[in-house]
Amino acid sequence: LCSLGTAIAAPPPSLSLSNGMEVNLRSYPAQGNTLLLWFACDEGHSAHETRAAQTLAGKGIETWLPDMLDAHFLPMLPSSLKEIPPQEISEIIALAIKNSGKKVVLVVGGHGALPILEGALAWQAQASPESRPSLAGAILFYPDLYAVPPAPGVEAQYHPVVTQIRLPIYIYQGQLSPGRWWLEHLKVALAQGGNRVQSIVLPKVRSHFYV
């Protein structure tokens, strides 16, 4: 691929993991120094994500869409995301950094936030201090990071990764989503772990708003 005479390195069509798994990859190259590693939520990747990736590429932001559910032959269900080992996510992050040479930002929605942050934590545990800045942050759409489903009138309890991860995080939350009422509570929990957290509430939309 070429733009204004400057070559853009073509990403690989798939990512080979140490366990022999091949993860299919849709990619949208760009010349900028940022790579969005966008993982599917429980509804899978949609045409909306593809259009967003194409638009971002035009603005100099590269996007990779790895298909973890397809690699595991899993149905598009919230329970399927729990089957993805954090070590596989860690390897994909490492491969994205190595192959692109760019700063990587994780993007994921809903129930996918938990396994992806667990994978990021696993990567950080193995990464050298010099390479840690290569994982620049995470963008979370309506994240589900509960340890147990929240009951009415009971304070939300979060998975330990919420306070263990060290990563700049930006949260997009729909105003009509139940998670809206726990957003500030979640931000406090994330900040306790030393994370820099920002958020925006999008009016008149529910979870899965971009789908």
PDB file of C-alpha atoms in Angstrom, residues 16-180:
ATOM      1  CA  SER A  16       0.177 -17.224  14.833  1.00  0.00           C
ATOM      2  CA  LEU A  17       0.125 -17.973  18.569  1.00  0.00           C
ATOM      3  CA  SER A  18       2.532 -20.210  20.472  1.00  0.00           C
ATOM      4  CA  ASN A  19      -0.191 -22.830  21.016  1.00  0.00           C
ATOM      5  CA  GLY A  20      -0.525 -23.312  17.254  1.00  0.00           C
ATOM      6  CA  MET A  21      -3.707 -21.259  16.906  1.00  0.00           C
ATOM      7  CA  GLU A  22      -4.160 -18.997  13.899  1.00  0.00           C
ATOM      8  CA  VAL A  23      -6.212 -15.875  14.588  1.00  0.00           C
ATOM      9  CA  ASN A  24      -7.703 -14.316  11.464  1.00  0.00           C
ATOM     10  CA  LEU A  25      -7.057 -10.600  11.192  1.00  0.00           C
ATOM     11  CA  ARG A  26      -8.832  -7.834   9.319  1.00  0.00           C
ATOM     12  CA  SER A  27      -6.567  -4.806   9.126  1.00  0.00           C
ATOM     13  CA  TYR A  28      -6.795  -1.218   7.949  1.00  0.00           C
ATOM     14  CA  PRO A  29      -3.242   0.187   7.575  1.00  0.00           C
ATOM     15  CA  ALA A  30      -2.356   3.821   8.094  1.00  0.00           C
ATOM     16  CA  GLN A  31       0.793   5.919   8.352  1.00  0.00           C
ATOM     17  CA  GLY A  32       0.289   7.228  11.889  1.00  0.00           C
ATOM     18  CA  ASN A  33       2.077   5.913  14.975  1.00  0.00           C
ATOM     19  CA  THR A  34      -1.052   4.544  16.717  1.00  0.00           C
ATOM     20  CA  LEU A  35      -2.614   1.116  16.250  1.00  0.00           C
ATOM     21  CA  LEU A  36      -6.088   0.308  17.558  1.00  0.00           C
ATOM     22  CA  LEU A  37      -6.316  -3.378  18.473  1.00  0.00           C
ATOM     23  CA  TRP A  38     -10.103  -3.746  18.351  1.00  0.00           C
ATOM     24  CA  PHE A  39     -11.528  -6.956  19.811  1.00  0.00           C
ATOM     25  CA  ALA A  40     -15.090  -8.091  19.178  1.00  0.00           C
ATOM     26  CA  CYS A  41     -17.759  -7.941  21.868  1.00  0.00           C
ATOM     27  CA  ASP A  42     -20.174 -10.849  22.354  1.00  0.00           C
ATOM     28  CA  GLU A  43     -22.058  -9.813  19.195  1.00  0.00           C
ATOM     29  CA  GLY A  44     -18.937 -10.242  17.055  1.00  0.00           C
ATOM     30  CA  HIS A  45     -17.423  -7.692  14.706  1.00  0.00           C
ATOM     31  CA  SER A  46     -19.969  -5.685  12.771  1.00  0.00           C
ATOM     32  CA  ALA A  47     -20.057  -3.595   9.622  1.00  0.00           C
ATOM     33  CA  HIS A  48     -20.067  -0.509  11.842  1.00  0.00           C
ATOM     34  CA  GLU A  49     -16.624  -1.383  13.189  1.00  0.00           C
ATOM     35  CA  THR A  50     -15.391  -1.891   9.642  1.00  0.00           C
ATOM     36  CA  ARG A  51     -16.640   1.533   8.570  1.00  0.00           C
ATOM     37  CA  ALA A  52     -15.104   3.127  11.662  1.00  0.00           C
ATOM     38  CA  ALA A  53     -11.778   1.420  10.950  1.00  0.00           C
ATOM     39  CA  GLN A  54     -11.813   2.669   7.350  1.00  0.00           C
ATOM     40  CA  THR A  55     -12.515   6.222   8.516  1.00  0.00           C
ATOM     41  CA  LEU A  56      -9.791   6.071  11.164  1.00  0.00           C
ATOM     42  CA  ALA A  57      -7.270   4.795   8.610  1.00  0.00           C
ATOM     43  CA  GLY A  58      -8.000   7.885   6.542  1.00  0.00           C
ATOM     44  CA  LYS A  59      -7.076   9.958   9.580  1.00  0.00           C
ATOM     45  CA  GLY A  60      -3.767   8.147  10.112  1.00  0.00           C
ATOM     46  CA  ILE A  61      -4.898   5.659  12.789  1.00  0.00           C
ATOM     47  CA  GLU A  62      -4.330   1.993  11.957  1.00  0.00           C
ATOM     48  CA  THR A  63      -6.858  -0.619  13.135  1.00  0.00           C
ATOM     49  CA  TRP A  64      -6.560  -4.389  13.511  1.00  0.00           C
ATOM     50  CA  LEU A  65      -9.632  -6.565  14.135  1.00  0.00           C
ATOM     51  CA  PRO A  66      -8.556 -10.011  15.443  1.00  0.00           C
ATOM     52  CA  ASP A  67     -11.357 -12.599  15.495  1.00  0.00           C
ATOM     53  CA  MET A  68     -10.898 -14.534  18.744  1.00  0.00           C
ATOM     54  CA  LEU A  69     -14.355 -16.133  18.752  1.00  0.00           C
ATOM     55  CA  ASP A  70     -13.831 -17.581  15.281  1.00  0.00           C
ATOM     56  CA  ALA A  71     -10.370 -18.865  16.232  1.00  0.00           C
ATOM     57  CA  HIS A  72     -11.940 -20.836  19.093  1.00  0.00           C
ATOM     58  CA  PHE A  73     -15.047 -21.858  17.091  1.00  0.00           C
ATOM     59  CA  LEU A  74     -17.170 -20.148  19.736  1.00  0.00           C
ATOM     60  CA  PRO A  75     -20.695 -18.724  19.270  1.00  0.00           C
ATOM     61  CA  MET A  76     -21.291 -14.995  19.661  1.00  0.00           C
ATOM     62  CA  LEU A  77     -22.426 -15.112  23.299  1.00  0.00           C
ATOM     63  CA  PRO A  78     -21.251 -13.319  26.460  1.00  0.00           C
ATOM     64  CA  SER A  79     -20.251 -16.672  27.965  1.00  0.00           C
ATOM     65  CA  SER A  80     -17.951 -17.347  24.983  1.00  0.00           C
ATOM     66  CA  LEU A  81     -15.695 -14.433  25.852  1.00  0.00           C
ATOM     67  CA  LYS A  82     -14.874 -16.071  29.178  1.00  0.00           C
ATOM     68  CA  GLU A  83     -13.310 -18.963  27.251  1.00  0.00           C
ATOM     69  CA  ILE A  84     -10.532 -16.783  25.793  1.00  0.00           C
ATOM     70  CA  PRO A  85      -7.291 -17.324  27.771  1.00  0.00           C
ATOM     71  CA  PRO A  86      -5.580 -14.090  28.885  1.00  0.00           C
ATOM     72  CA  GLN A  87      -2.260 -15.451  27.629  1.00  0.00           C
ATOM     73  CA  GLU A  88      -3.602 -15.472  24.061  1.00  0.00           C
ATOM     74  CA  ILE A  89      -4.581 -11.810  24.364  1.00  0.00           C
ATOM     75  CA  SER A  90      -1.142 -11.092  25.807  1.00  0.00           C
ATOM     76  CA  GLU A  91       0.489 -12.720  22.777  1.00  0.00           C
ATOM     77  CA  ILE A  92      -1.679 -10.766  20.341  1.00  0.00           C
ATOM     78  CA  ILE A  93      -0.693  -7.511  22.049  1.00  0.00           C
ATOM     79  CA  ALA A  94       2.982  -8.497  21.804  1.00  0.00           C
ATOM     80  CA  LEU A  95       2.616  -9.410  18.114  1.00  0.00           C
ATOM     81  CA  ALA A  96       0.799  -6.160  17.332  1.00  0.00           C
ATOM     82  CA  ILE A  97       3.559  -4.118  18.963  1.00  0.00           C
ATOM     83  CA  LYS A  98       6.320  -6.134  17.277  1.00  0.00           C
ATOM     84  CA  ASN A  99       4.808  -6.248  13.781  1.00  0.00           C
ATOM     85  CA  SER A 100       3.582  -2.661  13.642  1.00  0.00           C
ATOM     86  CA  GLY A 101       6.228  -0.811  15.645  1.00  0.00           C
ATOM     87  CA  LYS A 102       3.423   1.457  16.854  1.00  0.00           C
ATOM     88  CA  LYS A 103       1.824   2.347  20.153  1.00  0.00           C
ATOM     89  CA  VAL A 104      -1.133   0.042  20.721  1.00  0.00           C
ATOM     90  CA  VAL A 105      -4.507   1.055  22.141  1.00  0.00           C
ATOM     91  CA  LEU A 106      -6.967  -1.715  23.040  1.00  0.00           C
ATOM     92  CA  VAL A 107     -10.625  -1.287  22.036  1.00  0.00           C
ATOM     93  CA  VAL A 108     -13.418  -3.562  23.249  1.00  0.00           C
ATOM     94  CA  GLY A 109     -17.030  -3.463  24.411  1.00  0.00           C
ATOM     95  CA  GLY A 110     -19.307  -5.102  26.961  1.00  0.00           C
ATOM     96  CA  HIS A 111     -18.308  -8.494  28.342  1.00  0.00           C
ATOM     97  CA  GLY A 112     -15.172  -8.421  26.202  1.00  0.00           C
ATOM     98  CA  ALA A 113     -13.590  -5.828  28.486  1.00  0.00           C
ATOM     99  CA  LEU A 114     -12.772  -8.380  31.184  1.00  0.00           C
ATOM    100  CA  PRO A 115     -10.728 -10.946  29.168  1.00  0.00           C
ATOM    101  CA  ILE A 116      -8.980  -8.177  27.252  1.00  0.00           C
ATOM    102  CA  LEU A 117      -7.891  -6.343  30.403  1.00  0.00           C
ATOM    103  CA  GLU A 118      -6.788  -9.671  31.896  1.00  0.00           C
ATOM    104  CA  GLY A 119      -4.705 -10.206  28.767  1.00  0.00           C
ATOM    105  CA  ALA A 120      -3.248  -6.717  29.047  1.00  0.00           C
ATOM    106  CA  LEU A 121      -2.323  -7.433  32.665  1.00  0.00           C
ATOM    107  CA  ALA A 122      -0.624 -10.677  31.596  1.00  0.00           C
ATOM    108  CA  TRP A 123       1.326  -8.775  28.931  1.00  0.00           C
ATOM    109  CA  GLN A 124       2.420  -6.134  31.427  1.00  0.00           C
ATOM    110  CA  ALA A 125       3.644  -8.850  33.814  1.00  0.00           C
ATOM    111  CA  GLN A 126       5.967 -10.188  31.097  1.00  0.00           C
ATOM    112  CA  ALA A 127       6.987  -6.922  29.431  1.00  0.00           C
ATOM    113  CA  SER A 128      10.217  -5.105  30.166  1.00  0.00           C
ATOM    114  CA  PRO A 129       9.989  -1.605  31.697  1.00  0.00           C
ATOM    115  CA  GLU A 130      11.230  -0.173  28.385  1.00  0.00           C
ATOM    116  CA  SER A 131       8.461  -1.820  26.332  1.00  0.00           C
ATOM    117  CA  ARG A 132       5.545  -1.111  28.670  1.00  0.00           C
ATOM    118  CA  PRO A 133       4.778   2.336  27.168  1.00  0.00           C
ATOM    119  CA  SER A 134       4.066   0.545  23.848  1.00  0.00           C
ATOM    120  CA  LEU A 135       0.675  -0.405  25.301  1.00  0.00           C
ATOM    121  CA  ALA A 136      -0.694   3.114  25.421  1.00  0.00           C
ATOM    122  CA  GLY A 137      -4.207   2.616  26.797  1.00  0.00           C
ATOM    123  CA  ALA A 138      -7.674   1.127  26.393  1.00  0.00           C
ATOM    124  CA  ILE A 139     -10.990   2.401  25.045  1.00  0.00           C
ATOM    125  CA  LEU A 140     -13.916   0.574  26.649  1.00  0.00           C
ATOM    126  CA  PHE A 141     -17.489   0.712  25.356  1.00  0.00           C
ATOM    127  CA  TYR A 142     -20.050   0.072  28.161  1.00  0.00           C
ATOM    128  CA  PRO A 143     -17.614  -2.311  29.946  1.00  0.00           C
ATOM    129  CA  ASP A 144     -18.904  -5.218  32.040  1.00  0.00           C
ATOM    130  CA  LEU A 145     -16.202  -5.732  34.685  1.00  0.00           C
ATOM    131  CA  TYR A 146     -18.338  -7.102  37.507  1.00  0.00           C
ATOM    132  CA  ALA A 147     -17.179 -10.008  39.656  1.00  0.00           C
ATOM    133  CA  VAL A 148     -20.849 -10.990  40.011  1.00  0.00           C
ATOM    134  CA  PRO A 149     -23.914  -9.513  38.278  1.00  0.00           C
ATOM    135  CA  PRO A 150     -24.980  -6.429  40.280  1.00  0.00           C
ATOM    136  CA  ALA A 151     -28.220  -6.798  42.226  1.00  0.00           C
ATOM    137  CA  PRO A 152     -30.618  -3.863  42.743  1.00  0.00           C
ATOM    138  CA  GLY A 153     -29.634  -1.847  45.811  1.00  0.00           C
ATOM    139  CA  VAL A 154     -26.360  -3.746  46.290  1.00  0.00           C
ATOM    140  CA  GLU A 155     -22.981  -2.109  45.709  1.00  0.00           C
ATOM    141  CA  ALA A 156     -21.272  -3.392  42.545  1.00  0.00           C
ATOM    142  CA  GLN A 157     -18.315  -5.720  43.026  1.00  0.00           C
ATOM    143  CA  TYR A 158     -15.617  -5.753  40.362  1.00  0.00           C
ATOM    144  CA  HIS A 159     -13.188  -8.345  39.098  1.00  0.00           C
ATOM    145  CA  PRO A 160      -9.696  -7.998  40.666  1.00  0.00           C
ATOM    146  CA  VAL A 161      -8.227  -6.910  37.313  1.00  0.00           C
ATOM    147  CA  VAL A 162      -9.977  -3.549  37.817  1.00  0.00           C
ATOM    148  CA  THR A 163      -7.542  -2.576  40.558  1.00  0.00           C
ATOM    149  CA  GLN A 164      -4.575  -4.573  39.235  1.00  0.00           C
ATOM    150  CA  ILE A 165      -4.251  -3.136  35.723  1.00  0.00           C
ATOM    151  CA  ARG A 166      -2.173   0.017  35.174  1.00  0.00           C
ATOM    152  CA  LEU A 167      -3.376   1.635  31.982  1.00  0.00           C
ATOM    153  CA  PRO A 168      -4.908   4.920  30.776  1.00  0.00           C
ATOM    154  CA  ILE A 169      -8.581   4.125  30.154  1.00  0.00           C
ATOM    155  CA  TYR A 170     -11.386   5.947  28.368  1.00  0.00           C
ATOM    156  CA  ILE A 171     -14.979   4.732  28.832  1.00  0.00           C
ATOM    157  CA  TYR A 172     -17.930   5.355  26.494  1.00  0.00           C
ATOM    158  CA  GLN A 173     -21.192   4.676  28.327  1.00  0.00           C
ATOM    159  CA  GLY A 174     -24.727   4.918  26.975  1.00  0.00           C
ATOM    160  CA  GLN A 175     -27.098   7.050  29.022  1.00  0.00           C
ATOM    161  CA  LEU A 176     -29.865   4.436  28.823  1.00  0.00           C
ATOM    162  CA  SER A 177     -27.583   1.539  29.812  1.00  0.00           C
ATOM    163  CA  PRO A 178     -27.856   0.126  33.375  1.00  0.00           C
ATOM    164  CA  GLY A 179     -24.085   0.549  33.633  1.00  0.00           C
ATOM    165  CA  ARG A 180     -24.612   4.312  33.523  1.00  0.00           C
TER     166      ARG A 180
END
